[in-house]
Coordinates of C-alpha atoms in Angstrom, one line a residue:
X1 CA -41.8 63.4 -42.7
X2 CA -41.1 59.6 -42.9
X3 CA -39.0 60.4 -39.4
X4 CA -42.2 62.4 -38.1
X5 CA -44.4 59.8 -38.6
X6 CA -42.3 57.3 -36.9
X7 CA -42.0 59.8 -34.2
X8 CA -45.8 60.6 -33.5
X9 CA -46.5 56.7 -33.7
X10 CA -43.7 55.9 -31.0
X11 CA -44.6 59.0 -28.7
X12 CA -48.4 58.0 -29.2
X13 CA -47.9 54.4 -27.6
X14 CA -45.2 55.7 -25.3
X15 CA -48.0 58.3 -24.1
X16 CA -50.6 55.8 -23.6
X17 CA -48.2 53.5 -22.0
X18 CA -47.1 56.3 -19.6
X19 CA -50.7 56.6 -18.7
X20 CA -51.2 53.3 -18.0
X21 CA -47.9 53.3 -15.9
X22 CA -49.3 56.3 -14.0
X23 CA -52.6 54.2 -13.2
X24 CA -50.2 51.4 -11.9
X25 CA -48.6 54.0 -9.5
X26 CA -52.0 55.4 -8.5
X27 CA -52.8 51.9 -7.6
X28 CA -50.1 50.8 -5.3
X29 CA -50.1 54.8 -4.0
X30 CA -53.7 54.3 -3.1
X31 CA -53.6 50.7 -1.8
X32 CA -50.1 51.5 0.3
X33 CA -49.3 55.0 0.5
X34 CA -46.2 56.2 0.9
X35 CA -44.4 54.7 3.5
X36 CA -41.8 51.6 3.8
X37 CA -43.4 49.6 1.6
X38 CA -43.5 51.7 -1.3
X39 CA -39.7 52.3 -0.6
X40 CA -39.1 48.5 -0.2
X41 CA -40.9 48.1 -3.7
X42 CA -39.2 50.7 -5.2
X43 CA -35.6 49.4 -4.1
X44 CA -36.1 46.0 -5.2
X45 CA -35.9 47.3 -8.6
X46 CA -32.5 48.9 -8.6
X47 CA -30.4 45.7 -8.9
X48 CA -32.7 44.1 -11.8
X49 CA -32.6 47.8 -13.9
X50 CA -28.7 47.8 -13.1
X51 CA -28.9 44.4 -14.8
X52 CA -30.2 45.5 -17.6
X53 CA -28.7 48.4 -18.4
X54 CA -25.5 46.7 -17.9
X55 CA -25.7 43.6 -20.0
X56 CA -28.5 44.7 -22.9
X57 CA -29.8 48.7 -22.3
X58 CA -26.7 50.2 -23.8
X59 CA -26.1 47.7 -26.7
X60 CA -29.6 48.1 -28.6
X61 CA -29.3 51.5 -29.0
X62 CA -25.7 52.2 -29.3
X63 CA -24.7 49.5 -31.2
X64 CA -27.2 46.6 -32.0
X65 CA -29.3 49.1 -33.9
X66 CA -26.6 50.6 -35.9
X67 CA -24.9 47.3 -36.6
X68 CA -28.1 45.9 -38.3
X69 CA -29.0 49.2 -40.2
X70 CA -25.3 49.0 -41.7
X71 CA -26.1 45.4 -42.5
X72 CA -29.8 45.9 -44.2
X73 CA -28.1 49.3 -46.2
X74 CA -26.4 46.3 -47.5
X75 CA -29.2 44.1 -48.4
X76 CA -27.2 41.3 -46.1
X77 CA -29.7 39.8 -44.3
X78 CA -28.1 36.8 -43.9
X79 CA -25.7 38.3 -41.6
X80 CA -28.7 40.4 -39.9
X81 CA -30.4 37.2 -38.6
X82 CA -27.1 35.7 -37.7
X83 CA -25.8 38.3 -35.4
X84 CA -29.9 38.5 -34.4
X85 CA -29.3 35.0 -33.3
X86 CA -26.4 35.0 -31.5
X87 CA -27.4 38.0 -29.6
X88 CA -30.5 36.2 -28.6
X89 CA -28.5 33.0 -27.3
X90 CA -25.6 35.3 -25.5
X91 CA -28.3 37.2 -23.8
X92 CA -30.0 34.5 -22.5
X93 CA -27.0 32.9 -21.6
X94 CA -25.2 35.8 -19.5
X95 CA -28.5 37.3 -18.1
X96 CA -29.7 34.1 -16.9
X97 CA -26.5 33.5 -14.7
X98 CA -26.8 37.5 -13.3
X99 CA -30.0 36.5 -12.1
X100 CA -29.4 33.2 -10.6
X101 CA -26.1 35.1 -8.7
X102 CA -28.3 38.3 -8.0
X103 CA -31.3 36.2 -6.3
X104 CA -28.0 34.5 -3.9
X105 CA -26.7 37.5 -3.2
X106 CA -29.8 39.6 -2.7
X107 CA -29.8 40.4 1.1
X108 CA -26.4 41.5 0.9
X109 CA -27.0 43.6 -2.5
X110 CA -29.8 45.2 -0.7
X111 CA -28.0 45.9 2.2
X112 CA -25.5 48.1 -0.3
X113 CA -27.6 49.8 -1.9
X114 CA -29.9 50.9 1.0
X115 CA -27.8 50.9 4.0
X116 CA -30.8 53.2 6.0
X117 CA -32.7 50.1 6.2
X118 CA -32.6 47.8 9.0
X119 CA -32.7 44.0 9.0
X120 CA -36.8 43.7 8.2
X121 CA -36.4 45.9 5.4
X122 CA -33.5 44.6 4.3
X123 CA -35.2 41.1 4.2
X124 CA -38.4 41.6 2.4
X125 CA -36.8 43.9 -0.4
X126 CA -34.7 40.8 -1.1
X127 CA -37.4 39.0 -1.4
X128 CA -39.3 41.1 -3.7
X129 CA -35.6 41.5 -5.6
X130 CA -36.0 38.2 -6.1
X131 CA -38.9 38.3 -7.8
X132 CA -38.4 40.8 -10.7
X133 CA -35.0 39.9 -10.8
X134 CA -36.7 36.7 -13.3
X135 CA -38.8 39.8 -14.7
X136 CA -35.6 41.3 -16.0
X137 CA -34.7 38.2 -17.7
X138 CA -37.4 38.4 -20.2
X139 CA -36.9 42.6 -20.3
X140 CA -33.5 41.6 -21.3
X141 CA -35.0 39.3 -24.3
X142 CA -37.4 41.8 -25.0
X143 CA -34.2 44.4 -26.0
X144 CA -32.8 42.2 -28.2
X145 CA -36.2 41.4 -30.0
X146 CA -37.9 45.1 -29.8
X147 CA -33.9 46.5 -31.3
X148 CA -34.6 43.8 -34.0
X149 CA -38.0 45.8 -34.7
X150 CA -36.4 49.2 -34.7
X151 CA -33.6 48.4 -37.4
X152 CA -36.3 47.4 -39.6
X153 CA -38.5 50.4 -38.6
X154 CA -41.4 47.8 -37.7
X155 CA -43.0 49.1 -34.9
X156 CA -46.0 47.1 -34.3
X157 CA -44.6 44.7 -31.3
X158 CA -43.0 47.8 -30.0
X159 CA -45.7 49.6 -29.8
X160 CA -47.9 47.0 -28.6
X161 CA -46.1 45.2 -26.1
X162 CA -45.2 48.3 -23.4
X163 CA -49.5 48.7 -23.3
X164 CA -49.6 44.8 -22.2
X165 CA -46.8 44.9 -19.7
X166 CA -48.0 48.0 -17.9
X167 CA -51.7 47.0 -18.3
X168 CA -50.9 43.4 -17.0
X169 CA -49.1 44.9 -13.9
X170 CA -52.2 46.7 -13.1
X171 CA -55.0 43.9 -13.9
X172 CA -52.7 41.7 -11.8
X173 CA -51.6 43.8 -8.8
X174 CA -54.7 44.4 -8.1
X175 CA -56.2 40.8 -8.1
X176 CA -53.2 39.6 -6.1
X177 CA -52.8 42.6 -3.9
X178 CA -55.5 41.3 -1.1
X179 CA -53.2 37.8 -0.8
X180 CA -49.5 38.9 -1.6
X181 CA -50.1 42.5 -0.2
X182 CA -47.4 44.7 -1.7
X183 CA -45.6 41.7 -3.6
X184 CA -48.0 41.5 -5.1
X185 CA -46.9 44.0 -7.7
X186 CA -43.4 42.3 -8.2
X187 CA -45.3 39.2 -9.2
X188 CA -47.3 40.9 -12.0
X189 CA -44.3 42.6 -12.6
X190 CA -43.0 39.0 -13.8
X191 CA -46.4 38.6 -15.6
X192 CA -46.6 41.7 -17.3
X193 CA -42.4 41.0 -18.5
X194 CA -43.5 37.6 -20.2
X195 CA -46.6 38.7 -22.2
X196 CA -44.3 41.3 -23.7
X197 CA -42.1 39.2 -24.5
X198 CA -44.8 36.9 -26.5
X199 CA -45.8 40.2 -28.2
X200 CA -42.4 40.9 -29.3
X201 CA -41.6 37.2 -30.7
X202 CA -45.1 38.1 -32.3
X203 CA -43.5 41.2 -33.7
X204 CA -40.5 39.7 -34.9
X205 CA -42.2 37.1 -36.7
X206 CA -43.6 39.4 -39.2
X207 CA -40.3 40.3 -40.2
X208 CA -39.7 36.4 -41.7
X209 CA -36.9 35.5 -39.3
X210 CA -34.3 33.4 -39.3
X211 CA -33.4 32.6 -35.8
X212 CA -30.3 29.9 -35.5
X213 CA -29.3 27.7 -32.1
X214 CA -25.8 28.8 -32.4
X215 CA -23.2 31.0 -30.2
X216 CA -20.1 32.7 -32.3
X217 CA -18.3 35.2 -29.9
X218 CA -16.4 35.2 -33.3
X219 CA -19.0 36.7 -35.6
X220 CA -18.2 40.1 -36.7
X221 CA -21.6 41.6 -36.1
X222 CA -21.2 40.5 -32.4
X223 CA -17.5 41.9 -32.0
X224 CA -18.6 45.2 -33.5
X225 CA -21.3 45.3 -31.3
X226 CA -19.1 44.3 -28.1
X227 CA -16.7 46.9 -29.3
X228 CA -19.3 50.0 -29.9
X229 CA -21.3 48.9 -26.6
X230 CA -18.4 48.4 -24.1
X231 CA -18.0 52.3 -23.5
X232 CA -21.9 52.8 -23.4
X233 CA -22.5 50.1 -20.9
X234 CA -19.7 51.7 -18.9
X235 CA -21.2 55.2 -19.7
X236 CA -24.5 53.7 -18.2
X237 CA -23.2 52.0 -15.3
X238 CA -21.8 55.4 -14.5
X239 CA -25.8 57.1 -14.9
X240 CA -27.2 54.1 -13.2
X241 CA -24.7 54.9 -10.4
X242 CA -25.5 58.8 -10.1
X243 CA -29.3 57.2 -9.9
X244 CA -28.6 54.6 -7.1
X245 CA -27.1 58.0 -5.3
X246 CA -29.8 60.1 -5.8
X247 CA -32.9 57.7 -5.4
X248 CA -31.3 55.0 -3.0
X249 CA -28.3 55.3 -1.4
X250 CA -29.0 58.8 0.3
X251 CA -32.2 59.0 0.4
X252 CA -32.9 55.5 2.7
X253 CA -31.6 57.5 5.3
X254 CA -33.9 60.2 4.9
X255 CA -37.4 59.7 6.6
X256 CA -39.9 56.8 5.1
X257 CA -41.2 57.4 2.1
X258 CA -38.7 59.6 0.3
X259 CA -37.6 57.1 -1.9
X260 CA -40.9 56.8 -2.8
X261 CA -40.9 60.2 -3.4
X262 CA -38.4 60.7 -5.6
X263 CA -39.4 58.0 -8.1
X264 CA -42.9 58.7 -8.6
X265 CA -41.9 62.5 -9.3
X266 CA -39.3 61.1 -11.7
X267 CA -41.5 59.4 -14.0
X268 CA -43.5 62.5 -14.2
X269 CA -41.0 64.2 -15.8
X270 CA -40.2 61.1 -17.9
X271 CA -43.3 61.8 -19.8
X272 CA -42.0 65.3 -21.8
X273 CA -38.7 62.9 -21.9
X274 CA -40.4 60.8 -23.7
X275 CA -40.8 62.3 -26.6
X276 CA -37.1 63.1 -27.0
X277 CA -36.4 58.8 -26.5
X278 CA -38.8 58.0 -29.5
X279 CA -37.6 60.8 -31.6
X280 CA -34.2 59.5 -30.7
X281 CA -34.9 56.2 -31.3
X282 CA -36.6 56.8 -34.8
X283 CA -33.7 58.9 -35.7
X284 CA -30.7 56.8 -35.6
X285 CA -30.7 54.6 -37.6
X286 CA -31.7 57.5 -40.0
X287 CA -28.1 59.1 -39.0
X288 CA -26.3 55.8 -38.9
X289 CA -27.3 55.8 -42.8
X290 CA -26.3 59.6 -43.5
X291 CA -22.8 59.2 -41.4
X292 CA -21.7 56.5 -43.5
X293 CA -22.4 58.5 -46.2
X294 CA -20.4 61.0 -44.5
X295 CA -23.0 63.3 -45.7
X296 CA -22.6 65.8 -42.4
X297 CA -25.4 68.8 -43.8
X298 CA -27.7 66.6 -43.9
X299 CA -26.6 65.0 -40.6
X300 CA -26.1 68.6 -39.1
X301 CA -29.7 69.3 -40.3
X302 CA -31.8 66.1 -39.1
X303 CA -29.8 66.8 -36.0
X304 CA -30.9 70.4 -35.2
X305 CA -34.4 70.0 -36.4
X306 CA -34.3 66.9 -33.9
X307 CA -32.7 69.3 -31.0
X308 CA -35.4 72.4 -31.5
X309 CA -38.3 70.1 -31.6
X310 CA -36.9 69.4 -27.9
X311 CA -36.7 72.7 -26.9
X312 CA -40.1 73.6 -28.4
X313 CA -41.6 70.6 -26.6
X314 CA -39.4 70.5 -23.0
X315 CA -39.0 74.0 -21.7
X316 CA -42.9 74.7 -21.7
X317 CA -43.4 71.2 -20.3
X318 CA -41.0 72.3 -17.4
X319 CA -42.9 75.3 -16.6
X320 CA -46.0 74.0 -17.1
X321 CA -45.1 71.3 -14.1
X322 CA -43.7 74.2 -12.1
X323 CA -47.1 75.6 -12.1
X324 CA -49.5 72.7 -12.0
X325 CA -46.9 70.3 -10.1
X326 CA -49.2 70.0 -7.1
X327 CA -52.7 69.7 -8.8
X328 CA -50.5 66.8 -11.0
X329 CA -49.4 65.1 -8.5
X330 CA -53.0 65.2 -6.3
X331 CA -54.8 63.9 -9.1
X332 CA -52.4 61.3 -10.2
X333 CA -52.3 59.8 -6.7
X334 CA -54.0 61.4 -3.9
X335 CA -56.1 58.6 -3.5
X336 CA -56.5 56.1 -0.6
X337 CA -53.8 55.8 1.7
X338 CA -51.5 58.4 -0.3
X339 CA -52.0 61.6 2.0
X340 CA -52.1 65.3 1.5
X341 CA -48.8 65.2 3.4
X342 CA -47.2 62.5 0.5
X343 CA -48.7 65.0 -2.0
X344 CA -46.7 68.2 -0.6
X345 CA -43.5 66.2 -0.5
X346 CA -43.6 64.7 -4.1
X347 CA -44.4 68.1 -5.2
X348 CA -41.2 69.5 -4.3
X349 CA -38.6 66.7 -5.9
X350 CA -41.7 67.2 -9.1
X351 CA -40.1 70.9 -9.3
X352 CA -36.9 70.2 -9.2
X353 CA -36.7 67.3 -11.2
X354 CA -38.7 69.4 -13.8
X355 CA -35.6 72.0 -14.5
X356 CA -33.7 68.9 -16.0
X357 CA -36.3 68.1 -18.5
X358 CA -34.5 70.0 -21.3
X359 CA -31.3 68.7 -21.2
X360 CA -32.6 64.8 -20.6
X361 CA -34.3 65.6 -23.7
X362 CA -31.6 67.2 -25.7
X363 CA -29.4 63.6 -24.5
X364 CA -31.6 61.4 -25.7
X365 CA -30.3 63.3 -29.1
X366 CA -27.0 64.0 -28.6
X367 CA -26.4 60.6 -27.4
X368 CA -27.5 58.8 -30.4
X369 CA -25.9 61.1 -32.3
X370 CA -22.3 60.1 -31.1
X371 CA -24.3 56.4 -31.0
X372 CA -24.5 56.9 -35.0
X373 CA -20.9 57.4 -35.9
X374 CA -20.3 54.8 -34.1
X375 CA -18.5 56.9 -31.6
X376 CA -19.1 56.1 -28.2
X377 CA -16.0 56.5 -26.1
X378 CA -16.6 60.4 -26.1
X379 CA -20.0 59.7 -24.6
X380 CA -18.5 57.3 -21.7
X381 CA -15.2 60.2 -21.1
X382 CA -18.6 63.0 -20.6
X383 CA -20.0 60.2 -18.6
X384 CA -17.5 60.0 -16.0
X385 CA -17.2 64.1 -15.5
X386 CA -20.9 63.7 -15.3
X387 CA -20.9 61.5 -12.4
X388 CA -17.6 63.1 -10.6
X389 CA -20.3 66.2 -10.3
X390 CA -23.4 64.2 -9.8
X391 CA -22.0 63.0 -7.1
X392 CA -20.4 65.8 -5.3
X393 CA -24.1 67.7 -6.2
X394 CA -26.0 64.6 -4.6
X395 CA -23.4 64.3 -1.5
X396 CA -23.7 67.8 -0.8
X397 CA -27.3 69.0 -1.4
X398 CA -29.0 65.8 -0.5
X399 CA -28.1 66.2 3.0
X400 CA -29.1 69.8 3.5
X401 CA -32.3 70.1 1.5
X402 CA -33.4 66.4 1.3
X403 CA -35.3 65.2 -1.4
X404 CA -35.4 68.8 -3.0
X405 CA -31.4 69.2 -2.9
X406 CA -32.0 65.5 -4.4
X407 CA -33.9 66.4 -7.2
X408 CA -32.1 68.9 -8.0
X409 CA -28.5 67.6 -8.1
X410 CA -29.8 65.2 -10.8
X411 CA -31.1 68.1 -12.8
X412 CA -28.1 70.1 -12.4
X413 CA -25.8 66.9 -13.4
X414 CA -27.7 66.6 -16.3
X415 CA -27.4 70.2 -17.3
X416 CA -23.5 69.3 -17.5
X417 CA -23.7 66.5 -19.4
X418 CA -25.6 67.6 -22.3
X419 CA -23.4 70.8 -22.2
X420 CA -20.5 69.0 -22.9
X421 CA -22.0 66.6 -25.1
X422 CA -22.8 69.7 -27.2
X423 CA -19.7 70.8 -27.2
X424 CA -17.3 67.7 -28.1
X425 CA -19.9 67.0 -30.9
X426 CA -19.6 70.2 -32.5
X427 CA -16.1 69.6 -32.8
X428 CA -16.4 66.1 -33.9
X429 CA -18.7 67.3 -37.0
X430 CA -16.8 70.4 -37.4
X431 CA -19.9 72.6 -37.9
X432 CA -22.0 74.9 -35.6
X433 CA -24.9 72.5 -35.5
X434 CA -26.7 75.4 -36.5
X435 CA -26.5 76.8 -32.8
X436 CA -28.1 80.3 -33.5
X437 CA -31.3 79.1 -34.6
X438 CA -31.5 76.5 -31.7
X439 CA -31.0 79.7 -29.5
X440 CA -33.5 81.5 -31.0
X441 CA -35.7 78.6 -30.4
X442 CA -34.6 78.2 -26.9
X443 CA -35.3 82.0 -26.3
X444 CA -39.0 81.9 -28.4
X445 CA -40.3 78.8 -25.9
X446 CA -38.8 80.4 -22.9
X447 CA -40.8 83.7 -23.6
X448 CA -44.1 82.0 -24.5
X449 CA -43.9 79.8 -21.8
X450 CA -43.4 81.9 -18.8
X451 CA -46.2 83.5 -19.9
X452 CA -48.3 80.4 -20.3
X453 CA -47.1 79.9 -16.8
X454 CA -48.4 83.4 -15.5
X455 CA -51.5 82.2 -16.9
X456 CA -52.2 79.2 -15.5
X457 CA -50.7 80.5 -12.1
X458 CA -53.7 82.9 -12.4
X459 CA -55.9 80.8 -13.9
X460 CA -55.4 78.1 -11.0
X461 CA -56.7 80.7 -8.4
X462 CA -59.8 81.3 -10.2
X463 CA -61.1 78.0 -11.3
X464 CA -63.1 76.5 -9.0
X465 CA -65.9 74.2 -10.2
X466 CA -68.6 72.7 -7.7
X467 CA -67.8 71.5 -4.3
X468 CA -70.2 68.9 -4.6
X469 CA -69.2 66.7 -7.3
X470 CA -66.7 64.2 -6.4
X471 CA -62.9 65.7 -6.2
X472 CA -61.8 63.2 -8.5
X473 CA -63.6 64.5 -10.9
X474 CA -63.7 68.3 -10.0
X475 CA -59.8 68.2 -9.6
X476 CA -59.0 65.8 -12.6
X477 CA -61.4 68.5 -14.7
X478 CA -59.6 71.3 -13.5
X479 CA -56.4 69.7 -14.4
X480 CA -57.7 69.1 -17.6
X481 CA -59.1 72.2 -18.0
X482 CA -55.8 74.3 -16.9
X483 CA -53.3 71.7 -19.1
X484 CA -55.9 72.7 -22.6
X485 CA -55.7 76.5 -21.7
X486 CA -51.8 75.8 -21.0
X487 CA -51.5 74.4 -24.4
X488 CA -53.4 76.9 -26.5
X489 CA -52.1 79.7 -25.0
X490 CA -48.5 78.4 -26.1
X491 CA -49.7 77.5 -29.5
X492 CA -50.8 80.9 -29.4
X493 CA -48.1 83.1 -28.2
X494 CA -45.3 80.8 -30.2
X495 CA -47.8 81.6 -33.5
X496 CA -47.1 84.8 -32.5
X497 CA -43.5 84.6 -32.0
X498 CA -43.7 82.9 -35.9
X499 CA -42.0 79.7 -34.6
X500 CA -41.5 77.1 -37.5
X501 CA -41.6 74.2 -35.1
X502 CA -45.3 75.2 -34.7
X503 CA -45.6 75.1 -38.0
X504 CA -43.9 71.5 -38.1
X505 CA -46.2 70.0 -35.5
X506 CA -49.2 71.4 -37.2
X507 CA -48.1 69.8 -40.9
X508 CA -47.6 66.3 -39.2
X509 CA -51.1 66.9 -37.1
X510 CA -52.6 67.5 -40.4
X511 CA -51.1 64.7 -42.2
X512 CA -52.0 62.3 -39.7
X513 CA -55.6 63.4 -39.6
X514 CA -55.9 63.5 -43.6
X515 CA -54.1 59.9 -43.5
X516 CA -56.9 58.5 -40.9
X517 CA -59.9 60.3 -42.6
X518 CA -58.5 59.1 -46.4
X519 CA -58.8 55.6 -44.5
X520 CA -62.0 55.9 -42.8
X521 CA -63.5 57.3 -46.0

């Protein structure tokens, strides 16, 4: 329950985050459309994400996390703030040298990644690289600060700080966008990065730190760390890759606006994923303690639970996008300049990036589960089959179905990498992970939510509510309206079905609500 409350406190400020990142696309989509500069916008983020991922994204969660947890099961503290430290200094140190190299070499970097564009585009997307390329650096300090948080399951700055950057991005976009146009947005981008980072040192300094001006490549917190994140940063590279095919690389030389396209429908789906990431998050270092106890039924337990509450959460989530994908996307950002037109095409890569929801989900699990026995070669060897396929799935059905074959290469590459993730960790804890009952799960939401889907495909055609109120409202009301009957009618039918992760969801509901009234009272 301790895990489920962590969970429904991470997914609640990861939810309202989302929103507020939604708001910031519906923004810039109504102010720009989708054209050019959306793609220019869009592609000057690739080289400052790659930077992250490379150099701090794969060490909090593989390996910063677990190294501190081992060290607080300990009671070592000392040693905690120590590696804390250094981590903080090295970070600074190597990210600030990426992006002093990355903002010289951003023409020709842009140029490599987006070889469709010609020499205009080319030139203002290194400019705007330029400018969240400094964002990045304080994203990078942010990882080492918000990983801090999580080993000590403090989630206060973490919770907080996502709300600030997004809503910062939008407060400032929007009073810059009439001066900067378009750049606008990379400049509160760079806003938005530094007042999270002064909510996370706010964070951080709850937990009584002890930060140090010192820089031991010798410490043996920081060569543990180096040694457990060397394959994930590899492993990531190699999904950062398969993203710069998919999003980028092929799709600049499809027409303008596709790579547009293909990012906004992406963080669509992100939102059921998101779910998965906190519960992942919450669990490791929950499973770091457990495999060091070497206690694997309790491991193979917290893992399955962990795995159906996916499935009960992702396949209706996929359906449910299926059928509402194009009501979604109108009332997210039809507004403005975004056309009908832009609508139509998100829409499509929204339905194929929706049949990969499960199994991003189930990764976010699997991963951390490897992640926890500190085991993560397997992870980068499954990486590297995963991106031989990607690629071949991106090369071959980008071309001949556009962003559609796009979106769904990724989904289809991400179907095999949770498959064999599955599989090589099954033999790695010797037991059956309780398979059968994740089945059964799988095959409970599958039933219940194609017919939540027939419902709401039927339900679509008949609600129609008054012509002359303003669409905004009459279509975000409908959404509404269609997304509550989506959701009771799959409470429903799983009650039905006797599902126990109902039953789990409804327990922590409960608890949270007798929690808040018990405090109101």
């Amino acid at each position: 329950m301790g895990l489920a409350r962590s969970v429904a406190i991470m997914s609640l400020a990861a939810g309202v985050s989302r929103i507020l990142g939604f708001l910031r696309n519906t923004a810039i989509s109504a102010l720009f459309g989708q054209n050019q500069l959306t793609d220019m916008l869009n592609t000057s983020f690739v080289i400052p994400d790659t930077i992250y991922l490379i150099l701090v994204g794969g060490g909090v969660s593989s390996a910063f996390i677990p190294v501190l947890t081992s060290y607080l099961a300990e009671e070592n503290e000392d040693a905690v703030w120590q590696t804390v430290s250094i981590a903080f200094n090295l970070v600074l140190t190597l990210v600030g040298v990426a992006v002093i190299l990355g903002m010289i070499w951003a023409p020709w970097l842009v140029h490599l990644i987006a070889p469709g564009f010609d020499a205009d585009q080319v030139a203002y997307t290194a400019y705007l690289t330029r400018i969240v390329l400094l964002a990045i650096l304080f994203h990078c300090l942010n990882g080492v600060l918000m990983g801090t948080e999580y080993a000590y399951q403090s989630f206060i700055g973490t919770a907080i700080g996502p709300l600030v950057y997004n809503a910062a991005i939008i407060v400032f976009g929007l009073a810059l966008a009439g001066k900067y146009s378009i750049a606008a947005f990379a400049i509160s981008t760079l806003i938005g990065a530094a007042l999270n980072f002064l909510v996370q040192v706010w964070g951080v300094w709850h937990l009584k730190p002890r930060y140090r001006l010192v820089l031991d490549l010798k410490n043996p917190g920081i060569r543990r760390i180096f040694k457990l994140m060397l394959p994930v940063t590899i492993g990531l590279s190699i999904a950062q890759l398969n993203l710069f095919f998919n999003q980028t690389f092929i799709a600049s030389y499809l027409p303008r606006g596709s790579i547009n396209a293909l990012t906004i429908s992406s963080r669509v789906v992100l939102v059921p994923i998101l779910f998965a990431s906190s519960m992942g998050i919450a669990l490791l270092p929950a499973l770091t303690r457990i495999a060091m106890e070497r206690d694997y039924s309790s491991f193979t337990r917290y893992l399955s639970g962990s795995l159906r509450a996916v499935v009960f959460i992702s396949i209706p989530a996929t359906v449910g996008l299926i059928a509402l994908g194009q009501p979604v996307v109108r009332v997210l950002f039809q507004h403005g300049r975004f056309t009908s037109a832009d609508t139509l095409a998100t829409t499509e890569a929204l339905v194929f990036y929706s049949l990969g929801i499960t199994a991003y989900g189930a990764y976010e699990i699997l991963s951390r589960a490897f992640y926890a026995t500190q085991d993560t070669v397997t992870p980068l060897k499954i990486g590297l089959v995963t991106l031989a396929a990607g690629t071949a799935l991106n090369f071959t059905l980008g071309p001949a179905f556009g962003i559609r074959g796009l979106a769904l290469a990724y989904s289809l590459a991400g179907c095999v990498n949770v498959a064999l993730l599955l599989y090589y960790l099954r033999c790695k804890v010797q037991t059956s992970l309780e398979g059968r009952r994740l089945l059964q799960t799988a095959m409970k939401s599958l039933l219940a939510a194609l017919l939540m889907g027939l419902l709401l495909t039927l339900a679509a055609g008949h609600l129609l509510l008054p012509v002359t109120w303003p669409r905004l409202v009459r279509e975000g009301l409908e959404l509404a309206l269609l997304i509550t009957l989506g959701i009771l009618s799959y409470g429903g039918l799983t009650w039905l079905l006797r599902m126990e992760e109902l039953a789990m969801f409804l327990n922590v509901l409960s608890r949270r609500l007798h929690r808040s009234r018990a405090a109101t009272g």
